[in-house]
Short mmCIF file of C-alpha atoms in Angstrom, two decimals:
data_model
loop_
_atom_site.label_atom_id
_atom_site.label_comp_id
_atom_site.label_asym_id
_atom_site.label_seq_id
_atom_site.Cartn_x
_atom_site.Cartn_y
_atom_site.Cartn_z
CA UNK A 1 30.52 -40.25 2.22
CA UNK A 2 29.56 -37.78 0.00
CA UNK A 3 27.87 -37.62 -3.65
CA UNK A 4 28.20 -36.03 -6.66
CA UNK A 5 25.54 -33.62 -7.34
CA UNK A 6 23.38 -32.08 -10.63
CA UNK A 7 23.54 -28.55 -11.52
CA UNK A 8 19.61 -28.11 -11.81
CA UNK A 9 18.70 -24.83 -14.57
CA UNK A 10 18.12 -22.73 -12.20
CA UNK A 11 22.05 -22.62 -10.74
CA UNK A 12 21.24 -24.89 -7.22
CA UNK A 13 22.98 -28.37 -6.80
CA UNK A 14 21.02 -31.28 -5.86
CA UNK A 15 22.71 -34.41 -4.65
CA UNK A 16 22.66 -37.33 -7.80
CA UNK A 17 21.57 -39.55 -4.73
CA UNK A 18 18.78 -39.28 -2.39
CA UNK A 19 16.65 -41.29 0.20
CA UNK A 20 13.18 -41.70 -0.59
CA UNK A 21 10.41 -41.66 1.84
CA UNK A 22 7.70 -43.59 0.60
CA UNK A 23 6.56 -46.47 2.05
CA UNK A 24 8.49 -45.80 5.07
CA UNK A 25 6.36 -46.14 8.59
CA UNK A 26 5.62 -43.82 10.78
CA UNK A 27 7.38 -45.77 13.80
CA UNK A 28 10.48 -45.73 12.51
CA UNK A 29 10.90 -43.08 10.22
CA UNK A 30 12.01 -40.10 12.08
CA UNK A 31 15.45 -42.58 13.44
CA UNK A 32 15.76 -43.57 9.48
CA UNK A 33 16.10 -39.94 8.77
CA UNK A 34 18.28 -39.67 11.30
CA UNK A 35 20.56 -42.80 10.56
CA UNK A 36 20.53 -41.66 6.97
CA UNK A 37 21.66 -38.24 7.58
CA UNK A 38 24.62 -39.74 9.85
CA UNK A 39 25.52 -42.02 6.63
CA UNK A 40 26.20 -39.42 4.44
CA UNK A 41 22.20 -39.15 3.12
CA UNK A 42 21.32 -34.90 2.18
CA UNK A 43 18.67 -35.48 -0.15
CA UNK A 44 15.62 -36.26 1.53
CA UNK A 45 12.46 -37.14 -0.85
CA UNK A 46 9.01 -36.78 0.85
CA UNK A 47 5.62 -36.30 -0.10
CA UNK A 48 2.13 -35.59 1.24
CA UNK A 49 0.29 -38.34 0.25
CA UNK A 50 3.17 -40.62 2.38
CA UNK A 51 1.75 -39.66 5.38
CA UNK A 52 5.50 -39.54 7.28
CA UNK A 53 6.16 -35.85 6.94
CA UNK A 54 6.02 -34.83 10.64
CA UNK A 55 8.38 -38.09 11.55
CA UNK A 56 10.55 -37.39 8.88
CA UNK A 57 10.87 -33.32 10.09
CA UNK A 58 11.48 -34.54 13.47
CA UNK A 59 14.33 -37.23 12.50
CA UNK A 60 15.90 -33.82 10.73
CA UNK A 61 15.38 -31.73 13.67
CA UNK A 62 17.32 -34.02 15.79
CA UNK A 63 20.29 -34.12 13.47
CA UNK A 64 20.57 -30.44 13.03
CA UNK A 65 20.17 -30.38 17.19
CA UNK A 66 23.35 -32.83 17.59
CA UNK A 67 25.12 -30.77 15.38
CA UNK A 68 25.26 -33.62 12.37
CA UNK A 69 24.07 -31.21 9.46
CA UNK A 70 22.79 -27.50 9.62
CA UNK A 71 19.47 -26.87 7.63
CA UNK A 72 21.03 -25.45 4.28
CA UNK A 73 23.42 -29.15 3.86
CA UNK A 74 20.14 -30.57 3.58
CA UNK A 75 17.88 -31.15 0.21
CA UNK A 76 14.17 -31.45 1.50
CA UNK A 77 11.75 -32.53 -1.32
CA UNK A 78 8.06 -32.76 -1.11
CA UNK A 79 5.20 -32.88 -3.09
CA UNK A 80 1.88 -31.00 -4.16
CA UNK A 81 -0.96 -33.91 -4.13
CA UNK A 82 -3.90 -34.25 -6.10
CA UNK A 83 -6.34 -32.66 -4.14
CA UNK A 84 -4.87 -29.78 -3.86
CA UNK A 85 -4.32 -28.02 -7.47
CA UNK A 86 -7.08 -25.52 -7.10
CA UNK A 87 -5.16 -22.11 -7.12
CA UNK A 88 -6.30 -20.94 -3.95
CA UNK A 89 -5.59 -24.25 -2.26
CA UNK A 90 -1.72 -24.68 -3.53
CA UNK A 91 -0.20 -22.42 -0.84
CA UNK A 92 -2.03 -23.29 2.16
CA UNK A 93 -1.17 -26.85 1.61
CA UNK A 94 2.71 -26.02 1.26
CA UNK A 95 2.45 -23.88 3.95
CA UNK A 96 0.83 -26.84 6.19
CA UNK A 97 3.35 -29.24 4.80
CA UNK A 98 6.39 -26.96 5.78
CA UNK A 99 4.68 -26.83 9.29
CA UNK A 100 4.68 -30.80 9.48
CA UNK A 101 8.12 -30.68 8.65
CA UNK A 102 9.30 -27.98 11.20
CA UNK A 103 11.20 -25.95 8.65
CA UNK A 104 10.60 -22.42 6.24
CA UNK A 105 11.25 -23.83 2.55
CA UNK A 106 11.79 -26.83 0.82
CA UNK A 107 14.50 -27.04 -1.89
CA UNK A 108 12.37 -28.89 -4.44
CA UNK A 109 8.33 -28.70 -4.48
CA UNK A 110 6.45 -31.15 -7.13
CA UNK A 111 3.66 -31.68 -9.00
CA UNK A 112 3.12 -34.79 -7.76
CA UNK A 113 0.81 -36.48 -10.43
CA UNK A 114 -0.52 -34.59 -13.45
CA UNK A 115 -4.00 -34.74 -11.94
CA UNK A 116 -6.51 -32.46 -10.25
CA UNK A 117 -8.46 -34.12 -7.55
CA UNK A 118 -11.10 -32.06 -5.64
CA UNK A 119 -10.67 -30.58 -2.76
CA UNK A 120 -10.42 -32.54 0.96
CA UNK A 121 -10.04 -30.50 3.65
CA UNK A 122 -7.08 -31.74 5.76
CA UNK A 123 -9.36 -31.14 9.02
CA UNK A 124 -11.61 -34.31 6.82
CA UNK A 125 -8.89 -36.71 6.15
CA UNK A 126 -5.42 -36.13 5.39
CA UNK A 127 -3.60 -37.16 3.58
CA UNK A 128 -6.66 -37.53 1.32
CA UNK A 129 -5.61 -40.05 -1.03
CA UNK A 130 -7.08 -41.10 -4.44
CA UNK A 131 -10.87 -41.01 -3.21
CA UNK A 132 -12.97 -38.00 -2.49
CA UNK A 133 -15.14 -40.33 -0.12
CA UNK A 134 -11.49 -42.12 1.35
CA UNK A 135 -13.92 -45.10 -0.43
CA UNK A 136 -13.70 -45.65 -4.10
CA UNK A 137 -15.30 -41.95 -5.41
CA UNK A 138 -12.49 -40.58 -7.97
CA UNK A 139 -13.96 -36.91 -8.23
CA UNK A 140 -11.75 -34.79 -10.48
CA UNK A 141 -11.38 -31.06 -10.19
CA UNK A 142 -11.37 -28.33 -12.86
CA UNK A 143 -8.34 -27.11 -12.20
CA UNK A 144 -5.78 -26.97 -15.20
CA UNK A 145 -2.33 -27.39 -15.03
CA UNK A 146 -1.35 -23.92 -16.01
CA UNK A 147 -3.46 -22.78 -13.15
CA UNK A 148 -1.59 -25.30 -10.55
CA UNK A 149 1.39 -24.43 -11.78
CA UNK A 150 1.45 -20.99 -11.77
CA UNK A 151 0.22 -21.05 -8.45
CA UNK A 152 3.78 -23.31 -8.15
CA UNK A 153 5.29 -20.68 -9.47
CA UNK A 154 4.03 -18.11 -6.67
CA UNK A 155 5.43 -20.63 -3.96
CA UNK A 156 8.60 -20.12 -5.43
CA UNK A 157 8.12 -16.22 -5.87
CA UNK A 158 7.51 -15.97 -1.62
CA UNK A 159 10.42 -18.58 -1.09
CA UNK A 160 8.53 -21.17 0.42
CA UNK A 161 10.41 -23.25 -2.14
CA UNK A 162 13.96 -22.65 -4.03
CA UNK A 163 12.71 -25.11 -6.74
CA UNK A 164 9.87 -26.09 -8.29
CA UNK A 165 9.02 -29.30 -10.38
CA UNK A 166 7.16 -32.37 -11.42
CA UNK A 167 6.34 -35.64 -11.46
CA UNK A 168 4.38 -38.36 -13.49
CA UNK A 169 4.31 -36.01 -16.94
CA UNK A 170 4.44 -37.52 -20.22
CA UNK A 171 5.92 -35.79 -23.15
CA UNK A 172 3.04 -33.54 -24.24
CA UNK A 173 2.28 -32.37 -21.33
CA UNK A 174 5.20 -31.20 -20.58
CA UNK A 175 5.85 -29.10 -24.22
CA UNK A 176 2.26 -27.62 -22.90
CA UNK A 177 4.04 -26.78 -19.67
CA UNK A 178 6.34 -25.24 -21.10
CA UNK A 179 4.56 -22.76 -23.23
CA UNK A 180 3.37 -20.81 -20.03
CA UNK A 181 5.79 -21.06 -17.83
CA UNK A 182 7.36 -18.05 -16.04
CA UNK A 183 9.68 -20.67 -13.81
CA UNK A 184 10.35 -23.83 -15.88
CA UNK A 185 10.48 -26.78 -14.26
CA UNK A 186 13.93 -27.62 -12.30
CA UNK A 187 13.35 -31.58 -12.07
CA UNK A 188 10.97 -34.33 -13.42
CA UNK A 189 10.49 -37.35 -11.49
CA UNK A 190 9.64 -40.66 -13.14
CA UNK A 191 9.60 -44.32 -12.86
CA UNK A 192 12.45 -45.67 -14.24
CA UNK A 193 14.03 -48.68 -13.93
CA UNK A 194 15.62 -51.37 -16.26
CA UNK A 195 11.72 -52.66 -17.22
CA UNK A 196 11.22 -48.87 -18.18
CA UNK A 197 13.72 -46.95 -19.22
CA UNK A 198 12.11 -44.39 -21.72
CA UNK A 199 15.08 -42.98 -23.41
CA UNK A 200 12.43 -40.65 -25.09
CA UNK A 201 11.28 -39.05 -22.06
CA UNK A 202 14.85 -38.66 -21.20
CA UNK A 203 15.85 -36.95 -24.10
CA UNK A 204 13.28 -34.15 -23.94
CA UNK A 205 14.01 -33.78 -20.47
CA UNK A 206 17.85 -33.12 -21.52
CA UNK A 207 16.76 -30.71 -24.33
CA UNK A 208 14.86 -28.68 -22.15
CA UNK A 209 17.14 -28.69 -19.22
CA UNK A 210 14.87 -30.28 -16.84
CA UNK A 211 17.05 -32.45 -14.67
CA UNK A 212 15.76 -36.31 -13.87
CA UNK A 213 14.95 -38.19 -10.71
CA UNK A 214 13.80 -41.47 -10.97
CA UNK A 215 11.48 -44.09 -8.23
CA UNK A 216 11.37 -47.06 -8.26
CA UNK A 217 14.84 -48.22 -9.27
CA UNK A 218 14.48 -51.30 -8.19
CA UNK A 219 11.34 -52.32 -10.37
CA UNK A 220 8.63 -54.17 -9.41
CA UNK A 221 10.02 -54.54 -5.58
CA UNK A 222 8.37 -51.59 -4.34
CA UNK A 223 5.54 -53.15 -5.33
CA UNK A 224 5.13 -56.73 -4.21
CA UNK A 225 3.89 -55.64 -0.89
CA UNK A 226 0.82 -54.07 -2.65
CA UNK A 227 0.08 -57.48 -4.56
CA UNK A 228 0.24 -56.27 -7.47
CA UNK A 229 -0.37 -58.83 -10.17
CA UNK A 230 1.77 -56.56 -12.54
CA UNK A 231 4.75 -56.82 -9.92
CA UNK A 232 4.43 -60.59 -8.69
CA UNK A 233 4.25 -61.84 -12.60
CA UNK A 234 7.89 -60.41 -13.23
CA UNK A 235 11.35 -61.99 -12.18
CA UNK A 236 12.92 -59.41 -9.60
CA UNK A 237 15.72 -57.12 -11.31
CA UNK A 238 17.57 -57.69 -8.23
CA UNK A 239 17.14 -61.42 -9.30
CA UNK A 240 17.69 -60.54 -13.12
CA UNK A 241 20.91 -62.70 -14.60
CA UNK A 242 22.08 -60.03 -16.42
CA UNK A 243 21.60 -57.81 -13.22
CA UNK A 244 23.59 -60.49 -11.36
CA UNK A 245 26.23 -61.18 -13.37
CA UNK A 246 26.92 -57.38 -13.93
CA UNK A 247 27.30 -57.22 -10.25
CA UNK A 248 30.01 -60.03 -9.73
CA UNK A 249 31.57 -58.39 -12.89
CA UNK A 250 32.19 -55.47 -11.00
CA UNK A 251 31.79 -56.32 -7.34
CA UNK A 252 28.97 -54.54 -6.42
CA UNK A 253 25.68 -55.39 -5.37
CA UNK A 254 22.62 -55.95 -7.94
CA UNK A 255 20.83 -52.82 -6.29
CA UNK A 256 24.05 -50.54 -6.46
CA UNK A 257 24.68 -51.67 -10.35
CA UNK A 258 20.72 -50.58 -11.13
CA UNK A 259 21.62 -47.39 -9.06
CA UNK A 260 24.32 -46.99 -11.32
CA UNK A 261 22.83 -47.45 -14.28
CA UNK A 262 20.39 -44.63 -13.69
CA UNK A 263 23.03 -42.07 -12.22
CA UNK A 264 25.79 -43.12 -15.21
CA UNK A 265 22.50 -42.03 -17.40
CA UNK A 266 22.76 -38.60 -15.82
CA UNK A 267 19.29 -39.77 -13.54
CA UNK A 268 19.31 -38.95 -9.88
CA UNK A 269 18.29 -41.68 -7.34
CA UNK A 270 15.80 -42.17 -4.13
CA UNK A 271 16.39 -45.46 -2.89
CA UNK A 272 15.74 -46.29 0.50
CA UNK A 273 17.02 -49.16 3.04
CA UNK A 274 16.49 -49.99 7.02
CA UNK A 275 19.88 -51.70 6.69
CA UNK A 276 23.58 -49.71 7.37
CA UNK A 277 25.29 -51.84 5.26
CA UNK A 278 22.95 -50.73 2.29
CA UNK A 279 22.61 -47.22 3.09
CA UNK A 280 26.19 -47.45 2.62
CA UNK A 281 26.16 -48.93 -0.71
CA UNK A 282 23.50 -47.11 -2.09
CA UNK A 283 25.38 -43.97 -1.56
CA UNK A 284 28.25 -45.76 -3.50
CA UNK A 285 27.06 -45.56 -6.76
CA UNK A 286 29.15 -43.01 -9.01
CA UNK A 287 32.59 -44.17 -8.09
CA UNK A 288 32.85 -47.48 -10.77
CA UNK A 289 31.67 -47.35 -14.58
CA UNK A 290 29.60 -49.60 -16.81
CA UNK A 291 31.13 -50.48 -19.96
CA UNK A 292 28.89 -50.05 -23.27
CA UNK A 293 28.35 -53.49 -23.76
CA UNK A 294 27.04 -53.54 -20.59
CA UNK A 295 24.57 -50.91 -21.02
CA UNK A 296 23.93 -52.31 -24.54
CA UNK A 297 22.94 -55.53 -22.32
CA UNK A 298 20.70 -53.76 -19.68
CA UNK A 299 19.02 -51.61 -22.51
CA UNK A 300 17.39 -54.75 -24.10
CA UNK A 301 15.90 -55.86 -20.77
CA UNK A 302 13.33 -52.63 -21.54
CA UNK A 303 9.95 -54.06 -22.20
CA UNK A 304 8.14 -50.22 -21.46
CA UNK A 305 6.69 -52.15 -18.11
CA UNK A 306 4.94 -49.16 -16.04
CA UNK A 307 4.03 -50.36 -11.96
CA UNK A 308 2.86 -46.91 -10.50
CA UNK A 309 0.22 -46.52 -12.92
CA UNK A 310 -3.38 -45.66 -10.90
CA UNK A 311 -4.78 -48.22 -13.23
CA UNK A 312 -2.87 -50.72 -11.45
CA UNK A 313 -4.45 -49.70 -8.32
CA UNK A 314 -7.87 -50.05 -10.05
CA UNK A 315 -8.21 -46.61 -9.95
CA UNK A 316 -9.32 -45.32 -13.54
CA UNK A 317 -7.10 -42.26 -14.35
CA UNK A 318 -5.73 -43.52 -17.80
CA UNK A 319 -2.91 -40.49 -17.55
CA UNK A 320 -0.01 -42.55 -19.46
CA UNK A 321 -2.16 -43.07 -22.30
#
């Protein structure tokens, strides 16, 4: 099965649905790459600080060995963390992360959170994390965006990425972005999900041409695990009546009609399942339609509920205020 895909500003396709790789272990996520690629899965969404880079490289190794994809069907996405948005530090770390993943270029590379961190030499602790100490230190580096970014913009210059984007920015700082950059941003990647929909955000994204990715589609799930009081003090959306009774409307799950809520916005998806069956169905989310009454009813669910907010990890980086 195949998906549609989004015409990103700078001419490339990327797949409107992806697998995300956070949160997925390190015994069992090179065969989920693997399984996922067999399913139908191209976009693959990674990240330094998830620690599963290697594992995921080598599940994509052994599909392009068996002959299941070549390297250029694939979308490889990573991420640019925190501790790393020093100028002279930006390649090195892309470089390293290319290395863990056993190819020459990723087709998206991302400012992963709007926030320089100092320095942590992998050889220290990698991934580094929030905390300088790998304690409770948050020591913040002088780095600027503009400086990050145009050292993002370099990576893209020596094709160690075909794309560059971001991740976490709010409105302003992204008109500030925008000012100084040579290479605009090809994607922004957000939380979004029924409890957070941000039709604001979206709209300046659209202006500008930025395409949309959104985590966390499924709302405070992701999130449970992490006992999060945030998370465990709202009903699931999976659970949500309107959620449900959309999906027996259409005959669909409750995760595929939130995946189609985003995509039928024009926002791409990560999800990410163990299960066949699911990897099936979240693949299977641009062939039905929601009506407007039905958006109508999922747009008054918003309640502008953020999860991944480093405040709810007690971790004081106020950066959605």
């Amino acid at each position: 099965m195949t998906t549609p895909s989004i015409k990103l500003n700078n001419g490339i396709d990327m797949p409107i649905v992806g697998f995300g790789l956070w949160k997925v272990n390190n015994d069992t996520c090179a065969d989920q790459v693997y399984n996922a690629i067999k399913q139908g899965y191209r976009l693959f969404d990674g990240a330094c600080d998830y620690g599963n880079e290697v594992e995921s490289g080598q599940g994509v190794a052994r599909a392009i060995q068996e002959g299941i994809v070549k390297r250029e069907d694939l979308f490889l996405v990573s991420k640019l963390w925190n501790s790393f948005h020093d100028e002279d530090k930006v390649e090195p770390i892309c470089k390293k992360q290319l290395a863990d993943w056993g190819i020459d270029y990723f087709d998206l590379y991302i400012v992963h959170f709007p926030v320089a961190l100092a320095y942590v030499d992998p050889s220290v602790r990698y991934p580094p994390g929030f905390f300088y100490d790998g304690k409770s230190e948050v020591r913040q580096s002088k780095a600027t965006i503009q400086e990050t970014w145009q050292a993002m913009e370099r990576i893209c210059d020596k094709g160690l990425a075909k794309s560059i984007g971001i991740s976490n920015f709010q409105g302003s700082l992204i008109m500030d972005l925008l000012r100084y950059a040579r290479i605009r941003p090809a994607t922004l990647q957000i939380e979004h999900h029924p409890y957070l929909q941000q039709p604001i955000l979206l709209e300046l994204a659209k202006r500008e041409g930025i395409a949309v990715t959104a985590y966390s589609s499924f709302g405070p799930q992701s999130f449970l695990e992490m006992d999060m009081p945030e998370a465990k003090n709202k009903p699931l959306l999976l659970e949500h009546a309107v959620i449900k009774k959309l999906a027996e409307a259409h005959g669909k799950t409750p995760a595929q009609i939130l995946l189609r809520w985003a995509t039928q916005r024009g926002v791409a998806v990560i999800p990410k399942s163990n299960n066949p069956d699911r990897l099936k169905q979240n693949l299977d989310v641009t062939s039905f339609e929601l009506g407007e009454n039905e958006l109508a009813e999922i747009a008054k669910i918003d309640e502008n509920l953020r999860f991944n907010s480093p405040l709810n990890y007690n971790i004081f980086l106020p950066i959605f205020f």
